[in-house]
XYZ file of C-alpha atoms in Angstrom:
68
model
C 24.672 152.633 143.022
C 21.486 151.047 141.410
C 23.767 150.414 138.395
C 26.338 148.313 139.748
C 23.688 146.047 141.434
C 21.611 145.202 138.888
C 25.628 144.320 137.381
C 26.546 142.297 139.825
C 22.516 140.249 139.911
C 22.723 139.639 136.345
C 26.375 138.168 137.164
C 25.263 136.381 139.578
C 22.394 134.757 137.832
C 24.374 134.068 134.927
C 27.610 132.224 137.519
C 23.891 130.226 138.523
C 22.662 128.898 135.296
C 25.598 127.132 134.710
C 26.548 125.930 137.477
C 22.976 123.746 137.311
C 23.748 123.389 133.722
C 26.617 121.264 134.856
C 24.788 119.962 138.115
C 21.977 118.352 135.912
C 24.749 116.878 133.446
C 26.523 115.304 135.961
C 23.755 113.885 137.459
C 22.035 112.675 134.493
C 25.742 111.210 133.518
C 25.725 109.247 136.686
C 22.462 108.508 137.460
C 21.812 107.436 133.380
C 18.346 109.975 133.865
C 17.707 111.425 130.563
C 15.493 114.809 131.961
C 18.673 115.900 133.478
C 20.385 115.787 130.758
C 17.610 117.848 128.884
C 17.115 119.815 131.413
C 21.361 121.278 131.276
C 21.045 121.181 127.499
C 18.129 124.095 128.750
C 20.010 125.556 131.064
C 23.573 125.949 129.634
C 20.986 127.385 126.155
C 19.683 129.846 128.831
C 23.144 130.525 129.804
C 24.683 131.462 126.603
C 21.835 133.295 125.931
C 21.720 135.189 128.662
C 25.682 135.800 128.755
C 25.192 137.061 124.661
C 22.421 139.425 125.925
C 24.580 140.922 128.579
C 27.596 141.057 126.657
C 26.114 142.898 123.743
C 25.038 145.114 125.391
C 28.525 146.424 126.876
C 29.690 146.902 123.738
C 26.957 148.603 121.816
C 27.188 151.244 125.275
C 31.374 151.541 124.186
C 30.672 152.021 121.301
C 27.981 154.672 121.303
C 30.746 156.437 123.647
C 33.527 156.435 121.095
C 31.189 157.916 118.023
C 29.966 160.057 120.202
């Protein structure tokens, strides 16, 4: 049960990062405020790094189960 909750929290954080990045992009584009666009870039980078770690862990677990 704890693994399910931990996985749900990770996905929620991933979704929130993407939503915040899109929000910063749209607000920065509309207002011309460069800091918001840069913040959106950082949030998007965090999204891709965090998402890649999440998917890589899943693949390695599946591979170890198949070889065992």
